[in-house]
Every structure is written in C-alpha cells, then in structure tokens.
mmCIF file of C-alpha atoms in Angstrom:
data_model
loop_
_atom_site.group_PDB
_atom_site.id
_atom_site.type_symbol
_atom_site.label_atom_id
_atom_site.label_comp_id
_atom_site.label_asym_id
_atom_site.label_seq_id
_atom_site.Cartn_x
_atom_site.Cartn_y
_atom_site.Cartn_z
ATOM 1 C CA MET A 1 20.824 -8.435 34.897
ATOM 2 C CA SER A 2 21.177 -9.506 31.340
ATOM 3 C CA THR A 3 20.757 -7.906 27.780
ATOM 4 C CA PHE A 4 17.564 -8.398 26.419
ATOM 5 C CA MET A 5 17.786 -9.800 23.045
ATOM 6 C CA ALA A 6 14.055 -10.539 21.069
ATOM 7 C CA ASN A 7 13.781 -13.670 19.000
ATOM 8 C CA LYS A 8 10.425 -15.272 17.765
ATOM 9 C CA ALA A 9 8.959 -16.460 21.063
ATOM 10 C CA ASN A 10 9.132 -13.130 23.007
ATOM 11 C CA ILE A 11 7.938 -11.105 20.424
ATOM 12 C CA GLU A 12 4.669 -8.575 21.022
ATOM 13 C CA ARG A 13 3.366 -7.346 17.645
ATOM 14 C CA LYS A 14 0.685 -4.854 17.549
ATOM 15 C CA TRP A 15 -1.415 -3.345 14.215
ATOM 16 C CA TYR A 16 -0.743 0.407 13.649
ATOM 17 C CA ILE A 17 -2.664 3.002 11.416
ATOM 18 C CA LEU A 18 -1.228 5.842 10.073
ATOM 19 C CA ASP A 19 -3.711 8.568 7.508
ATOM 20 C CA ALA A 20 -1.411 10.109 4.963
ATOM 21 C CA ALA A 21 -4.175 12.681 3.921
ATOM 22 C CA GLY A 22 -2.399 15.946 3.085
ATOM 23 C CA LYS A 23 1.160 15.025 4.540
ATOM 24 C CA PRO A 24 4.075 14.510 3.149
ATOM 25 C CA LEU A 25 5.017 11.087 1.094
ATOM 26 C CA GLY A 26 8.661 10.523 2.293
ATOM 27 C CA LYS A 27 7.632 11.356 5.904
ATOM 28 C CA THR A 28 4.561 8.702 5.846
ATOM 29 C CA ALA A 29 7.124 6.516 4.433
ATOM 30 C CA VAL A 30 9.680 7.231 7.241
ATOM 31 C CA ARG A 31 7.178 6.668 10.121
ATOM 32 C CA ALA A 32 5.621 3.316 8.538
ATOM 33 C CA ALA A 33 9.288 2.027 8.165
ATOM 34 C CA ASP A 34 10.274 2.576 11.802
ATOM 35 C CA LEU A 35 7.245 0.709 13.000
ATOM 36 C CA LEU A 36 7.917 -2.029 10.412
ATOM 37 C CA ARG A 37 11.360 -2.370 11.686
ATOM 38 C CA GLY A 38 10.587 -2.062 15.505
ATOM 39 C CA LYS A 39 13.063 0.839 16.333
ATOM 40 C CA THR A 40 10.286 2.550 18.106
ATOM 41 C CA LYS A 41 9.869 -0.377 21.255
ATOM 42 C CA PRO A 42 12.883 -0.474 23.774
ATOM 43 C CA THR A 43 13.343 -4.116 22.834
ATOM 44 C CA PHE A 44 14.425 -3.199 19.318
ATOM 45 C CA THR A 45 17.105 -5.966 18.165
ATOM 46 C CA PRO A 46 19.001 -5.103 15.244
ATOM 47 C CA ASN A 47 19.473 -8.559 13.989
ATOM 48 C CA ALA A 48 15.872 -9.871 14.850
ATOM 49 C CA ASP A 49 12.559 -9.106 12.898
ATOM 50 C CA CYS A 50 10.816 -7.045 16.298
ATOM 51 C CA GLY A 51 8.294 -5.121 14.423
ATOM 52 C CA ASP A 52 5.138 -4.476 13.860
ATOM 53 C CA TYR A 53 1.807 -4.655 11.400
ATOM 54 C CA VAL A 54 1.270 -1.235 9.822
ATOM 55 C CA ILE A 55 -2.010 0.541 7.757
ATOM 56 C CA ILE A 56 -1.719 3.252 5.445
ATOM 57 C CA ILE A 57 -4.613 5.186 4.554
ATOM 58 C CA ASN A 58 -5.194 7.547 2.138
ATOM 59 C CA ALA A 59 -1.926 7.102 0.261
ATOM 60 C CA GLY A 60 -3.626 8.999 -2.907
ATOM 61 C CA LYS A 61 -4.042 12.056 -0.696
ATOM 62 C CA ALA A 62 -0.624 12.538 -0.007
ATOM 63 C CA VAL A 63 0.922 15.182 -1.296
ATOM 64 C CA LEU A 64 4.735 15.242 -2.799
ATOM 65 C CA THR A 65 6.856 18.833 -1.930
ATOM 66 C CA GLY A 66 8.873 20.708 -4.490
ATOM 67 C CA LYS A 67 9.466 19.748 -8.443
ATOM 68 C CA LYS A 68 9.334 15.717 -7.152
ATOM 69 C CA GLY A 69 5.784 15.848 -8.856
ATOM 70 C CA THR A 70 7.734 16.276 -11.769
ATOM 71 C CA GLN A 71 11.526 15.982 -11.501
ATOM 72 C CA LYS A 72 11.227 12.412 -9.977
ATOM 73 C CA MET A 73 10.932 9.455 -11.469
ATOM 74 C CA TYR A 74 9.505 5.826 -11.136
ATOM 75 C CA ARG A 75 11.768 3.662 -13.235
ATOM 76 C CA THR A 76 11.392 0.211 -14.340
ATOM 77 C CA HIS A 77 13.153 -2.187 -16.500
ATOM 78 C CA SER A 78 12.023 -5.557 -18.419
ATOM 79 C CA GLY A 79 15.321 -6.944 -18.669
ATOM 80 C CA TRP A 80 15.600 -6.203 -22.590
ATOM 81 C CA ILE A 81 17.877 -4.232 -24.747
ATOM 82 C CA GLY A 82 15.483 -0.380 -24.623
ATOM 83 C CA GLY A 83 13.258 -2.054 -22.177
ATOM 84 C CA LEU A 84 13.403 1.187 -19.338
ATOM 85 C CA LYS A 85 10.342 2.964 -18.659
ATOM 86 C CA GLU A 86 10.270 6.101 -17.014
ATOM 87 C CA THR A 87 7.073 7.191 -14.706
ATOM 88 C CA PRO A 88 7.219 11.274 -13.755
ATOM 89 C CA TYR A 89 5.729 10.579 -9.988
ATOM 90 C CA ARG A 90 2.809 12.857 -10.445
ATOM 91 C CA ILE A 91 1.400 10.478 -12.731
ATOM 92 C CA LEU A 92 2.547 6.970 -10.956
ATOM 93 C CA MET A 93 0.249 8.945 -7.369
ATOM 94 C CA GLU A 94 -2.464 9.611 -9.781
ATOM 95 C CA GLU A 95 -2.589 6.140 -11.053
ATOM 96 C CA GLN A 96 -0.836 3.747 -8.319
ATOM 97 C CA PRO A 97 -0.829 5.519 -5.186
ATOM 98 C CA GLU A 98 -0.202 2.322 -3.274
ATOM 99 C CA LEU A 99 2.937 1.797 -5.552
ATOM 100 C CA ALA A 100 4.800 5.094 -4.988
ATOM 101 C CA MET A 101 4.237 4.294 -1.183
ATOM 102 C CA LYS A 102 5.185 1.140 -1.230
ATOM 103 C CA VAL A 103 8.513 1.888 -2.813
ATOM 104 C CA ALA A 104 9.308 4.628 -0.492
ATOM 105 C CA VAL A 105 8.288 2.225 2.428
ATOM 106 C CA ARG A 106 10.845 -0.542 0.720
ATOM 107 C CA GLY A 107 13.910 1.772 0.271
ATOM 108 C CA MET A 108 14.037 2.710 4.272
ATOM 109 C CA LEU A 109 14.356 -1.196 4.905
ATOM 110 C CA PRO A 110 17.063 -3.381 4.905
ATOM 111 C CA LYS A 111 17.614 -5.010 2.108
ATOM 112 C CA ASN A 112 17.823 -8.439 3.725
ATOM 113 C CA THR A 113 15.453 -11.078 5.079
ATOM 114 C CA ILE A 114 14.299 -8.896 7.777
ATOM 115 C CA GLY A 115 13.491 -6.034 5.377
ATOM 116 C CA LYS A 116 11.676 -8.416 2.806
ATOM 117 C CA GLU A 117 9.545 -9.846 6.102
ATOM 118 C CA SER A 118 8.928 -6.621 7.451
ATOM 119 C CA LEU A 119 7.209 -5.288 4.113
ATOM 120 C CA LYS A 120 4.700 -7.944 3.929
ATOM 121 C CA ARG A 121 3.562 -6.817 7.296
ATOM 122 C CA LEU A 122 2.306 -3.407 5.923
ATOM 123 C CA HIS A 123 -1.083 -2.446 4.110
ATOM 124 C CA ILE A 124 -1.566 0.319 1.948
ATOM 125 C CA TYR A 125 -4.661 1.378 0.614
ATOM 126 C CA ALA A 126 -5.282 4.511 -1.351
ATOM 127 C CA ASP A 127 -8.674 5.391 0.299
ATOM 128 C CA ALA A 128 -10.072 5.623 4.193
ATOM 129 C CA ASN A 129 -11.306 2.041 3.921
ATOM 130 C CA TYR A 130 -9.115 -0.941 4.325
ATOM 131 C CA GLU A 131 -10.644 -4.544 5.802
ATOM 132 C CA GLN A 132 -8.390 -4.879 9.145
ATOM 133 C CA GLN A 133 -11.024 -3.737 11.508
ATOM 134 C CA ALA A 134 -10.667 -6.544 13.219
ATOM 135 C CA GLN A 135 -7.241 -6.280 14.192
ATOM 136 C CA LYS A 136 -8.731 -2.660 16.439
ATOM 137 C CA PRO A 137 -5.475 -0.669 15.000
ATOM 138 C CA ILE A 138 -3.898 2.218 17.002
ATOM 139 C CA ALA A 139 -4.760 5.463 15.477
ATOM 140 C CA LEU A 140 -0.838 7.364 14.740
ATOM 141 C CA ASP A 141 0.488 10.490 13.714
ATOM 142 C CA ALA A 142 2.488 10.140 10.457
ATOM 143 C CA GLU A 143 4.328 13.085 11.754
#
C-alpha cells in the first residue's frame, strides 16, 4: 500500500455554501478557509492545492463579538507619507461586508501561491442572492 499524494490530475472539487447570518465573522472565516485549503478531506496534501469552492452568503449579517466593532481596525496604506487609512470594523461591516469577510479568510490561508489560488475559489455575497445555483452547492453549517 502506498501513500496517496494529491496533484492537479486527481483532485475532485465540490461546491459548498456557508450562511453567515447571525454567526461570528471569525468562525465563518475559519470554516471557509478549511474548505478552501482542503483540510477536511482525507486526501489532504500540504504541498498541493486540493481545496473546494466556497460561497459565503449573508456576509452583511455576520456579527462581531466583544468590542471588535470599535477596537479592531482595517488598515490600508497608499505608499505615500501620511497615507495610512484606518476604518473601524463596525463601519467596514456596514459598508463593505464582503471585504471584511475576504480579509478574514485571506489571513487564515497560507501566504504563498497555494493561498492565492485558494482565494480565487471564494465567492462572497452580502445578501442571500448568489450566482452559482447551477453548481448545486452543498449547504454547510459555519460552526
């Protein structure tokens, strides 16, 4: 018996859908990152991109626990002197909930080409409407 090693030829990708309504942002992001990476599969190979497609709906209804809404900041920098912009997560969740979820998931993926390729398979929507009905995604619980 030999050890199974995943590669592009023998990877089967499925579509999963996560509903973030009323659930913490971080718990939904952890579940999505595990699915994107392929950690839930028995054929997981660390050096291969063997993850699945993930759709997150109702990202605008995800909740932040504790004081994260006011204390946690989303920071961007233009590269120029004084170009730092800070936005509290409470405002970011109201204006751009898709970005807040994407930043959370991206932080949980590896910082290499596998992580970049995995992030391309993530689809986030602020409400319950999504475009991938033809793929017949499997509904999962975020917790």
